[in-house]
Amino acid sequence: MAKEIVVNATAEESKVAILGNGKLGEFYVERALTRRLVGSVYKGRVESILAGIGAAFVNIGLEKNGFLYVDDIVAEGAPYSDIVREEMGHGYGKREAPGPPKKISNLLKKGQEILVQIVKEPIGTKGARLTSHITLPGKYLVFMARDKHRGVSRKIIDPKERKRLKSIIGQWNLPEDVGIIVRTAAVNHANHELRREAMYLNKLYRRLEKIAAKKSAPALIYEEYGLIQRIARDNFTEDTKIMAIDSKEECRKTLGLLRMIAPGMRSKLKLYKGQLPIFEKFNIADDIEKIYKRKVQLPSKGYIVIEPTEALVTIDVNTGRFSGKSPKDTAFLVNKEAATEIARQLKLRDIGGIIVIDFIDMEVKEHRNAVLQVFLKALKGDKAKIKVLNFSSIGLVEMTRQRMRRSLESVSYQSCSYCNGRGVVKSPLTMSIEVIRLLEQKLKGQRHKKVEVSVNPDLKEYLLRNYKKTLFSLERKFRCSIPITAEPHSHIEDIRINIR
């Protein structure tokens, strides 16, 4: 598949769009003030140990302490942790047979300093998830400190290529305590290219060790590349036609990285100097804007609605204005379109956690099976760990998608301070009744000459148009004046009553 990488970069924000055959397939945003933390290495101090759950909280200098689970603590000769296997997205051969349970109190002590790496971003009230199994990813290899395993990713399935790559890494004179995993990008690349990267990663790690030895915890030891350089390292492959960047500085940084890891790819890196904004030039500005909308149109004029909630994300499929030959055909065709688009949107928006999809009801079992297969096929290109269940008895598809960081929506938006995240506010009618009720409460049993009511301008207009007689009756009943004043910037649900 022909791939294009389009980068818009400013001092405050980097945006990267990855196109497959001219269509937007992936989109990433990173702000200077909220840079990604996964992959960065820290020297931390153990603040507390929770023996009951086999975990420790480690101060690494962030707002919240990181969480280090017992299975993610390295010991000399220990097998590579499952969490890093999952996060790096590679296969490493058979897992070691489980031994007796490890006691965290035998591995860590309160106040101890330890070198750790972030494998999962802090999300909400949770601190970062940590591991002491330090890994340094390159373009072709993953370097694993204090690990003896050396192998080839399971995603490389050609037996001859696997044998060739295993032979190559077996020839290198690397320290015994170093593990190496060959990534899929290494396919068909020569020994000297892979060896150069292995030596570079080993040298980088030895430099980290020296820096860590000189610093006291908590301290940042190594910061993972920024978004643009990570994309160049992990996604800029032989099938990429072009990587266009509209920032001279970021283009220079990326060129420097390519000189080290993939010199032959430098000719495909271009500095964009056009007058049009780069996303408009590549005809993807409208597609990017649609990422933030609840409603996504389908080619058939059906549509899907994506609703994030506190616990899960719900996705509803609707026929809209589309009408096929029969209700069965209509539901089947729209659901197939929706299955492909939902897989694309999950990846584009980086939606994680529990996801529930309400496809249009299908009576024919073969139709349900076909839609599910279309959905599973569309998900194959997603690097996140995904689990999909079959249609439930009430026609829902439930799934989970690995959440590595905040979704694109949560990065770009915040809960509305006006409606407090509800998405709705009380109507003028409801608020008018609320004003009358509050006035009656305040005036009962007491004598006042004047009671001032301050409300939103729209609410004032509604009150005086529809409840003028009611307000006049209250004035007569309680023998006081009730002037209504407008507060231009007040919330429609804010009512201020001042008694004179």
Short mmCIF file of C-alpha atoms in Angstrom, two decimals:
data_model
loop_
_atom_site.label_atom_id
_atom_site.label_comp_id
_atom_site.label_asym_id
_atom_site.label_seq_id
_atom_site.Cartn_x
_atom_site.Cartn_y
_atom_site.Cartn_z
CA MET A 1 0.00 0.00 0.00
CA ALA A 2 1.42 3.39 -1.05
CA LYS A 3 1.90 5.56 2.01
CA GLU A 4 2.39 9.31 2.50
CA ILE A 5 3.32 11.04 5.76
CA VAL A 6 2.26 14.68 6.08
CA VAL A 7 3.51 16.81 8.97
CA ASN A 8 2.32 20.21 10.21
CA ALA A 9 4.65 21.50 12.94
CA THR A 10 4.75 24.68 15.01
CA ALA A 11 6.54 25.51 18.27
CA GLU A 12 3.34 24.72 20.20
CA GLU A 13 2.01 21.66 18.39
CA SER A 14 2.90 18.87 15.98
CA LYS A 15 0.30 17.12 13.82
CA VAL A 16 1.05 14.06 11.71
CA ALA A 17 -1.28 12.50 9.14
CA ILE A 18 -0.52 9.14 7.55
CA LEU A 19 -2.28 8.45 4.25
CA GLY A 20 -2.77 5.03 2.68
CA ASN A 21 -3.55 5.13 -1.03
CA GLY A 22 -4.48 8.80 -0.68
CA LYS A 23 -6.93 8.28 2.21
CA LEU A 24 -6.38 9.47 5.77
CA GLY A 25 -5.58 6.40 7.87
CA GLU A 26 -3.86 7.67 11.01
CA PHE A 27 -3.67 11.05 12.71
CA TYR A 28 -1.57 12.09 15.70
CA VAL A 29 -1.32 15.29 17.72
CA GLU A 30 1.32 16.23 20.29
CA ARG A 31 1.50 19.52 22.20
CA ALA A 32 4.74 20.99 23.52
CA LEU A 33 3.22 21.29 27.02
CA THR A 34 1.88 17.72 27.05
CA ARG A 35 4.53 15.62 25.35
CA ARG A 36 4.20 11.86 25.26
CA LEU A 37 5.99 10.13 28.14
CA VAL A 38 5.96 6.48 27.04
CA GLY A 39 9.51 5.31 26.36
CA SER A 40 11.23 7.91 28.55
CA VAL A 41 13.63 6.58 31.20
CA TYR A 42 13.78 7.95 34.76
CA LYS A 43 15.76 7.37 37.88
CA GLY A 44 13.05 6.97 40.51
CA ARG A 45 12.76 6.52 44.25
CA VAL A 46 10.47 3.87 45.78
CA GLU A 47 7.93 5.76 47.91
CA SER A 48 5.79 2.87 49.13
CA ILE A 49 5.40 -0.87 48.69
CA LEU A 50 2.02 -2.61 48.54
CA ALA A 51 2.85 -6.22 49.32
CA GLY A 52 -0.81 -7.27 49.08
CA ILE A 53 -1.02 -6.51 45.38
CA GLY A 54 2.68 -6.97 44.60
CA ALA A 55 3.36 -3.43 43.48
CA ALA A 56 5.26 -0.27 44.39
CA PHE A 57 4.72 3.45 43.90
CA VAL A 58 7.81 5.16 42.51
CA ASN A 59 8.50 8.88 42.52
CA ILE A 60 9.92 9.82 39.11
CA GLY A 61 9.34 13.55 39.40
CA LEU A 62 5.90 13.70 37.77
CA GLU A 63 2.71 14.98 39.40
CA LYS A 64 1.67 11.44 40.38
CA ASN A 65 3.91 8.56 41.44
CA GLY A 66 4.38 5.80 38.88
CA PHE A 67 3.06 2.27 39.43
CA LEU A 68 5.59 -0.60 39.25
CA TYR A 69 4.18 -4.12 39.34
CA VAL A 70 6.29 -7.00 40.68
CA ASP A 71 6.44 -8.78 37.31
CA ASP A 72 7.92 -5.66 35.74
CA ILE A 73 10.92 -5.53 38.06
CA VAL A 74 14.08 -6.80 36.44
CA ALA A 75 16.33 -9.27 38.21
CA GLU A 76 19.56 -10.61 36.81
CA GLY A 77 18.76 -13.29 34.22
CA ALA A 78 15.01 -12.68 34.53
CA PRO A 79 12.78 -13.39 31.50
CA TYR A 80 11.44 -10.41 29.60
CA SER A 81 8.24 -8.97 31.09
CA ASP A 82 4.87 -9.55 29.44
CA ILE A 83 3.93 -5.90 29.69
CA VAL A 84 6.86 -4.82 27.50
CA ARG A 85 6.13 -7.66 25.06
CA GLU A 86 2.65 -6.21 24.62
CA GLU A 87 3.59 -2.55 24.55
CA MET A 88 6.34 -3.00 21.95
CA GLY A 89 3.92 -4.93 19.76
CA HIS A 90 6.30 -7.75 18.84
CA GLY A 91 6.35 -11.51 19.20
CA TYR A 92 9.27 -12.94 21.14
CA GLY A 93 8.82 -16.68 20.87
CA LYS A 94 7.69 -18.87 23.76
CA ARG A 95 7.28 -17.31 27.17
CA GLU A 96 9.29 -18.65 30.04
CA ALA A 97 7.57 -21.22 32.26
CA PRO A 98 6.21 -19.47 35.36
CA GLY A 99 8.24 -20.01 38.50
CA PRO A 100 7.19 -19.47 42.11
CA PRO A 101 5.48 -16.09 42.72
CA LYS A 102 7.95 -13.26 43.31
CA LYS A 103 7.67 -11.22 46.50
CA ILE A 104 8.09 -7.53 45.90
CA SER A 105 9.57 -7.06 49.36
CA ASN A 106 12.50 -9.26 48.27
CA LEU A 107 13.13 -7.07 45.23
CA LEU A 108 12.56 -3.51 46.43
CA LYS A 109 12.87 -1.48 49.63
CA LYS A 110 11.29 1.85 50.50
CA GLY A 111 13.67 4.69 49.60
CA GLN A 112 15.58 2.58 47.06
CA GLU A 113 16.61 4.26 43.80
CA ILE A 114 15.76 2.39 40.60
CA LEU A 115 16.02 2.95 36.86
CA VAL A 116 12.55 2.69 35.26
CA GLN A 117 10.84 3.33 31.93
CA ILE A 118 7.27 4.49 31.30
CA VAL A 119 5.21 1.93 29.37
CA LYS A 120 1.78 3.51 29.86
CA GLU A 121 0.88 7.19 30.08
CA PRO A 122 -0.71 8.67 33.21
CA ILE A 123 -4.45 8.74 32.49
CA GLY A 124 -6.95 10.57 34.69
CA THR A 125 -6.22 9.86 38.34
CA LYS A 126 -3.79 7.03 37.54
CA GLY A 127 -0.04 7.53 37.50
CA ALA A 128 2.22 6.18 34.77
CA ARG A 129 2.80 2.43 34.58
CA LEU A 130 6.49 1.61 34.86
CA THR A 131 8.89 -1.19 34.13
CA SER A 132 12.54 -1.65 35.04
CA HIS A 133 13.04 -3.69 31.84
CA ILE A 134 14.59 -0.87 29.81
CA THR A 135 14.03 -1.06 26.04
CA LEU A 136 15.29 1.25 23.31
CA PRO A 137 13.47 0.86 19.99
CA GLY A 138 15.26 1.54 16.74
CA LYS A 139 13.95 1.38 13.21
CA TYR A 140 14.98 -2.24 12.68
CA LEU A 141 15.67 -3.53 16.19
CA VAL A 142 14.46 -3.35 19.77
CA PHE A 143 17.35 -3.21 22.25
CA MET A 144 16.62 -4.81 25.65
CA ALA A 145 18.93 -4.03 28.55
CA ARG A 146 19.87 -6.84 30.96
CA ASP A 147 18.08 -9.47 28.89
CA LYS A 148 19.74 -12.37 27.07
CA HIS A 149 16.93 -13.10 24.61
CA ARG A 150 17.69 -12.55 20.93
CA GLY A 151 15.05 -13.30 18.35
CA VAL A 152 12.88 -12.25 15.44
CA SER A 153 9.39 -10.79 15.54
CA ARG A 154 6.64 -13.34 14.92
CA LYS A 155 5.21 -10.94 12.35
CA ILE A 156 8.05 -11.96 10.04
CA ILE A 157 6.61 -15.22 8.73
CA ASP A 158 8.93 -16.14 5.81
CA PRO A 159 11.08 -19.05 7.14
CA LYS A 160 14.08 -18.16 4.95
CA GLU A 161 14.04 -14.52 6.04
CA ARG A 162 13.68 -15.50 9.70
CA LYS A 163 16.66 -17.84 9.38
CA ARG A 164 18.72 -15.14 7.64
CA LEU A 165 17.96 -12.54 10.30
CA LYS A 166 18.68 -14.94 13.17
CA SER A 167 22.01 -15.75 11.55
CA ILE A 168 22.85 -12.05 11.28
CA ILE A 169 22.18 -11.19 14.93
CA GLY A 170 24.09 -14.29 16.01
CA GLN A 171 27.27 -12.88 14.43
CA TRP A 172 27.34 -9.66 16.44
CA ASN A 173 29.80 -9.17 19.27
CA LEU A 174 27.40 -7.62 21.76
CA PRO A 175 27.58 -7.83 25.59
CA GLU A 176 25.99 -10.98 27.04
CA ASP A 177 23.47 -8.98 29.08
CA VAL A 178 21.91 -7.42 25.97
CA GLY A 179 18.76 -8.69 24.25
CA ILE A 180 17.82 -7.92 20.66
CA ILE A 181 14.53 -8.33 18.81
CA VAL A 182 14.43 -7.85 15.04
CA ARG A 183 11.46 -5.74 13.93
CA THR A 184 9.45 -6.26 10.74
CA ALA A 185 11.09 -3.21 9.13
CA ALA A 186 14.36 -5.19 9.00
CA VAL A 187 13.08 -7.56 6.31
CA ASN A 188 15.46 -7.64 3.32
CA HIS A 189 17.93 -5.27 4.96
CA ALA A 190 21.64 -6.04 4.99
CA ASN A 191 23.83 -7.06 7.94
CA HIS A 192 25.72 -3.74 8.03
CA GLU A 193 22.50 -1.70 8.36
CA LEU A 194 21.21 -3.77 11.26
CA ARG A 195 24.60 -4.01 12.97
CA ARG A 196 25.10 -0.25 12.79
CA GLU A 197 21.80 0.28 14.60
CA ALA A 198 22.57 -2.39 17.21
CA MET A 199 25.90 -0.73 18.05
CA TYR A 200 24.24 2.69 18.22
CA LEU A 201 21.51 1.46 20.62
CA ASN A 202 24.08 -0.32 22.83
CA LYS A 203 26.20 2.84 22.97
CA LEU A 204 23.08 4.90 23.81
CA TYR A 205 22.19 2.61 26.71
CA ARG A 206 25.74 2.70 28.14
CA ARG A 207 25.51 6.49 28.03
CA LEU A 208 22.21 6.35 29.94
CA GLU A 209 23.83 4.22 32.64
CA LYS A 210 26.61 6.79 33.11
CA ILE A 211 24.10 9.67 33.33
CA ALA A 212 21.96 7.73 35.84
CA ALA A 213 25.01 7.02 38.02
CA LYS A 214 25.67 10.75 38.38
CA LYS A 215 22.10 11.82 39.19
CA SER A 216 19.91 11.50 42.29
CA ALA A 217 16.29 10.39 42.05
CA PRO A 218 13.88 11.58 40.86
CA ALA A 219 15.47 12.53 37.53
CA LEU A 220 14.80 12.23 33.81
CA ILE A 221 17.60 10.17 32.26
CA TYR A 222 16.44 9.75 28.67
CA GLU A 223 13.56 11.43 26.85
CA GLU A 224 11.88 9.52 24.04
CA TYR A 225 11.84 11.21 20.64
CA GLY A 226 9.08 13.72 19.87
CA LEU A 227 6.13 12.72 17.70
CA ILE A 228 7.65 13.57 14.32
CA GLN A 229 10.90 11.67 14.91
CA ARG A 230 8.99 8.66 16.35
CA ILE A 231 6.88 8.55 13.20
CA ALA A 232 10.02 8.76 11.04
CA ARG A 233 11.59 5.92 13.00
CA ASP A 234 8.57 3.60 13.14
CA ASN A 235 6.46 4.43 10.06
CA PHE A 236 8.84 5.82 7.42
CA THR A 237 9.41 2.59 5.51
CA GLU A 238 10.22 1.48 1.95
CA ASP A 239 6.56 1.66 0.91
CA THR A 240 6.43 5.36 1.87
CA LYS A 241 6.34 7.65 -1.17
CA ILE A 242 7.07 10.85 0.70
CA MET A 243 7.36 12.39 4.17
CA ALA A 244 6.53 16.10 3.82
CA ILE A 245 7.21 18.49 6.72
CA ASP A 246 6.31 22.19 6.73
CA SER A 247 8.86 23.13 9.43
CA LYS A 248 12.50 23.71 8.51
CA GLU A 249 13.65 22.93 12.06
CA GLU A 250 11.70 19.65 12.32
CA CYS A 251 12.83 18.64 8.84
CA ARG A 252 16.44 19.19 9.93
CA LYS A 253 15.96 17.06 13.08
CA THR A 254 14.31 14.26 11.11
CA LEU A 255 17.07 14.33 8.49
CA GLY A 256 19.65 13.95 11.28
CA LEU A 257 17.78 10.90 12.62
CA LEU A 258 17.56 9.31 9.18
CA ARG A 259 21.32 9.76 8.68
CA MET A 260 21.80 7.45 11.67
CA ILE A 261 19.06 4.87 11.14
CA ALA A 262 18.15 4.85 7.43
CA PRO A 263 20.44 6.90 5.16
CA GLY A 264 18.84 5.46 2.04
CA MET A 265 15.46 6.98 2.94
CA ARG A 266 16.65 10.60 3.08
CA SER A 267 15.64 11.39 -0.52
CA LYS A 268 11.97 10.79 0.37
CA LEU A 269 12.03 13.46 3.08
CA LYS A 270 10.82 16.81 1.72
CA LEU A 271 10.52 20.29 3.21
CA TYR A 272 7.14 21.73 2.19
CA LYS A 273 7.37 25.43 1.20
CA GLY A 274 3.98 25.94 -0.48
CA GLN A 275 1.59 28.83 0.24
CA LEU A 276 -1.39 26.59 0.99
CA PRO A 277 -1.50 24.98 4.47
CA ILE A 278 0.07 21.54 4.08
CA PHE A 279 -3.09 19.58 5.00
CA GLU A 280 -5.08 21.51 2.39
CA LYS A 281 -2.38 20.81 -0.18
CA PHE A 282 -2.79 17.07 0.43
CA ASN A 283 -6.63 17.38 0.47
CA ILE A 284 -7.06 16.06 4.00
CA ALA A 285 -8.01 19.21 5.96
CA ASP A 286 -11.74 18.35 5.85
CA ASP A 287 -11.11 14.72 6.83
CA ILE A 288 -9.10 15.87 9.86
CA GLU A 289 -11.88 18.26 10.94
CA LYS A 290 -14.40 15.39 10.81
CA ILE A 291 -12.36 13.38 13.33
CA TYR A 292 -13.73 15.58 16.11
CA LYS A 293 -17.40 15.21 15.15
CA ARG A 294 -19.84 12.82 16.84
CA LYS A 295 -21.55 11.97 13.58
CA VAL A 296 -19.67 10.30 10.70
CA GLN A 297 -21.37 9.99 7.32
CA LEU A 298 -21.15 6.78 5.31
CA PRO A 299 -21.06 6.58 1.47
CA SER A 300 -24.61 5.13 1.41
CA LYS A 301 -25.97 8.19 3.34
CA GLY A 302 -26.18 6.12 6.49
CA TYR A 303 -24.10 7.30 9.44
CA ILE A 304 -22.50 6.32 12.72
CA VAL A 305 -22.57 8.24 16.03
CA ILE A 306 -19.59 7.97 18.39
CA GLU A 307 -20.32 8.78 22.06
CA PRO A 308 -17.50 8.59 24.65
CA THR A 309 -18.71 8.16 28.23
CA GLU A 310 -16.91 7.82 31.55
CA ALA A 311 -16.90 4.00 31.47
CA LEU A 312 -16.94 3.12 27.77
CA VAL A 313 -17.45 4.34 24.21
CA THR A 314 -20.72 3.61 22.43
CA ILE A 315 -21.05 3.59 18.65
CA ASP A 316 -24.49 3.59 17.04
CA VAL A 317 -25.11 2.70 13.38
CA ASN A 318 -28.06 4.30 11.54
CA THR A 319 -29.49 3.93 8.03
CA GLY A 320 -30.10 7.67 7.66
CA ARG A 321 -31.63 8.44 4.26
CA PHE A 322 -30.46 5.22 2.63
CA SER A 323 -33.05 2.73 1.48
CA GLY A 324 -32.13 -0.53 -0.23
CA LYS A 325 -34.23 -3.14 -1.99
CA SER A 326 -35.54 -4.42 1.35
CA PRO A 327 -35.03 -3.69 5.07
CA LYS A 328 -32.70 -6.73 5.27
CA ASP A 329 -30.54 -5.49 2.39
CA THR A 330 -30.52 -1.96 3.78
CA ALA A 331 -29.30 -3.09 7.20
CA PHE A 332 -26.68 -5.42 5.71
CA LEU A 333 -25.17 -2.87 3.31
CA VAL A 334 -25.05 -0.03 5.86
CA ASN A 335 -23.56 -2.30 8.53
CA LYS A 336 -20.77 -3.43 6.18
CA GLU A 337 -19.89 0.18 5.41
CA ALA A 338 -20.07 1.02 9.12
CA ALA A 339 -17.80 -1.89 10.08
CA THR A 340 -14.99 -0.57 7.85
CA GLU A 341 -15.48 3.05 8.94
CA ILE A 342 -15.64 2.20 12.67
CA ALA A 343 -12.30 0.37 12.47
CA ARG A 344 -10.83 3.44 10.75
CA GLN A 345 -12.27 5.87 13.29
CA LEU A 346 -11.01 3.86 16.28
CA LYS A 347 -7.50 4.17 14.91
CA LEU A 348 -7.83 7.79 13.78
CA ARG A 349 -9.23 8.97 17.12
CA ASP A 350 -7.05 6.60 19.15
CA ILE A 351 -10.08 5.38 21.11
CA GLY A 352 -9.29 2.83 23.83
CA GLY A 353 -10.98 0.90 26.62
CA ILE A 354 -14.37 -0.81 26.36
CA ILE A 355 -16.28 -0.14 23.14
CA VAL A 356 -19.88 -1.22 22.42
CA ILE A 357 -21.17 -1.11 18.85
CA ASP A 358 -24.90 -1.13 18.11
CA PHE A 359 -25.18 -2.28 14.50
CA ILE A 360 -28.57 -2.13 12.79
CA ASP A 361 -30.54 -5.29 13.64
CA MET A 362 -29.93 -8.16 11.20
CA GLU A 363 -32.22 -11.16 11.20
CA VAL A 364 -30.07 -13.25 8.85
CA LYS A 365 -27.24 -15.04 10.68
CA GLU A 366 -25.05 -15.09 7.57
CA HIS A 367 -25.32 -11.30 7.38
CA ARG A 368 -24.16 -10.92 11.00
CA ASN A 369 -21.20 -13.25 10.36
CA ALA A 370 -20.25 -11.37 7.18
CA VAL A 371 -20.36 -7.96 8.93
CA LEU A 372 -18.19 -9.29 11.76
CA GLN A 373 -15.63 -10.62 9.27
CA VAL A 374 -15.54 -7.25 7.46
CA PHE A 375 -14.93 -5.57 10.84
CA LEU A 376 -12.16 -7.99 11.87
CA LYS A 377 -10.44 -7.60 8.49
CA ALA A 378 -10.56 -3.79 8.79
CA LEU A 379 -9.00 -3.98 12.25
CA LYS A 380 -5.96 -5.97 11.05
CA GLY A 381 -3.88 -2.89 10.32
CA ASP A 382 -4.33 -1.56 13.87
CA LYS A 383 -1.22 -1.96 16.04
CA ALA A 384 -3.19 -1.70 19.30
CA LYS A 385 -4.08 -4.90 21.13
CA ILE A 386 -7.75 -5.65 20.32
CA LYS A 387 -10.29 -8.22 21.47
CA VAL A 388 -13.67 -8.48 19.70
CA LEU A 389 -16.63 -10.57 20.89
CA ASN A 390 -19.32 -11.97 18.59
CA PHE A 391 -22.77 -10.41 18.32
CA SER A 392 -24.53 -10.62 21.68
CA SER A 393 -28.08 -11.90 22.14
CA ILE A 394 -29.37 -8.32 21.79
CA GLY A 395 -27.32 -7.59 18.67
CA LEU A 396 -24.39 -5.66 20.16
CA VAL A 397 -20.69 -6.16 19.37
CA GLU A 398 -18.47 -5.64 22.41
CA MET A 399 -14.74 -5.10 22.14
CA THR A 400 -11.70 -3.73 23.94
CA ARG A 401 -8.89 -1.72 22.40
CA GLN A 402 -5.58 -1.16 24.13
CA ARG A 403 -5.42 2.30 25.71
CA MET A 404 -1.85 3.57 25.64
CA ARG A 405 -2.58 7.26 26.06
CA ARG A 406 -5.38 9.79 26.07
CA SER A 407 -7.71 9.72 23.07
CA LEU A 408 -7.40 12.39 20.39
CA GLU A 409 -10.67 13.96 21.58
CA SER A 410 -9.52 14.21 25.21
CA VAL A 411 -6.23 15.82 24.06
CA SER A 412 -8.04 18.44 21.97
CA TYR A 413 -11.16 19.11 24.06
CA GLN A 414 -12.18 19.54 27.69
CA SER A 415 -15.51 19.13 29.45
CA CYS A 416 -17.77 22.10 28.77
CA SER A 417 -17.73 24.43 31.77
CA TYR A 418 -21.13 25.69 30.68
CA CYS A 419 -22.96 22.35 30.83
CA ASN A 420 -20.40 20.58 33.10
CA GLY A 421 -19.86 17.87 30.51
CA ARG A 422 -23.51 16.82 30.29
CA GLY A 423 -23.90 18.02 26.72
CA VAL A 424 -27.24 19.67 27.64
CA VAL A 425 -28.42 22.56 29.83
CA LYS A 426 -31.75 23.25 31.49
CA SER A 427 -34.31 24.96 29.28
CA PRO A 428 -35.57 28.53 29.94
CA LEU A 429 -38.94 27.02 30.95
CA THR A 430 -37.30 24.79 33.57
CA MET A 431 -35.19 27.67 34.88
CA SER A 432 -38.19 30.03 35.01
CA ILE A 433 -40.04 27.59 37.25
CA GLU A 434 -36.86 27.32 39.36
CA VAL A 435 -36.77 31.12 39.80
CA ILE A 436 -40.41 31.23 40.97
CA ARG A 437 -39.80 28.35 43.41
CA LEU A 438 -36.69 30.00 44.89
CA LEU A 439 -38.49 33.34 45.29
CA GLU A 440 -41.35 31.71 47.18
CA GLN A 441 -38.84 29.96 49.47
CA LYS A 442 -36.96 33.20 50.21
CA LEU A 443 -40.06 35.31 50.82
CA LYS A 444 -42.07 32.91 53.01
CA GLY A 445 -42.36 34.08 56.63
CA GLN A 446 -40.26 37.21 56.09
CA ARG A 447 -40.97 40.82 55.14
CA HIS A 448 -38.75 42.47 52.53
CA LYS A 449 -39.09 45.68 50.54
CA LYS A 450 -37.04 44.61 47.55
CA VAL A 451 -35.74 41.30 46.19
CA GLU A 452 -33.38 41.57 43.18
CA VAL A 453 -33.07 38.62 40.82
CA SER A 454 -30.00 38.42 38.50
CA VAL A 455 -30.16 35.88 35.65
CA ASN A 456 -28.86 35.10 32.18
CA PRO A 457 -30.20 37.64 29.56
CA ASP A 458 -32.11 34.94 27.65
CA LEU A 459 -33.73 33.75 30.86
CA LYS A 460 -34.74 37.31 31.80
CA GLU A 461 -36.44 37.74 28.43
CA TYR A 462 -38.27 34.41 28.78
CA LEU A 463 -39.38 35.21 32.36
CA LEU A 464 -40.80 38.64 31.50
CA ARG A 465 -42.52 37.31 28.40
CA ASN A 466 -44.14 34.26 29.99
CA TYR A 467 -44.18 34.78 33.78
CA LYS A 468 -44.83 38.51 34.17
CA LYS A 469 -48.23 37.90 35.79
CA THR A 470 -46.77 35.32 38.18
CA LEU A 471 -44.03 37.75 39.28
CA PHE A 472 -46.62 40.51 39.77
CA SER A 473 -48.72 38.15 41.93
CA LEU A 474 -45.66 37.42 44.11
CA GLU A 475 -45.03 41.15 44.54
CA ARG A 476 -48.62 41.70 45.69
CA LYS A 477 -48.67 38.64 47.94
CA PHE A 478 -45.43 39.47 49.76
CA ARG A 479 -45.72 43.29 49.41
CA CYS A 480 -42.28 43.80 47.84
CA SER A 481 -40.77 44.71 44.48
CA ILE A 482 -39.01 42.00 42.45
CA PRO A 483 -36.85 43.59 39.72
CA ILE A 484 -35.25 41.18 37.22
CA THR A 485 -31.79 42.16 35.95
CA ALA A 486 -29.63 40.54 33.26
CA GLU A 487 -26.03 39.38 33.86
CA PRO A 488 -24.50 39.29 30.35
CA HIS A 489 -21.93 36.52 30.97
CA SER A 490 -23.86 34.37 33.44
CA HIS A 491 -24.69 30.69 32.92
CA ILE A 492 -28.36 30.03 32.13
CA GLU A 493 -28.54 27.83 35.25
CA ASP A 494 -27.09 30.53 37.54
CA ILE A 495 -29.64 32.44 39.63
CA ARG A 496 -28.64 35.16 42.10
CA ILE A 497 -31.20 36.51 44.54
CA ASN A 498 -30.25 39.59 46.58
CA ILE A 499 -32.60 40.60 49.39
CA ARG A 500 -32.72 44.27 50.34
#
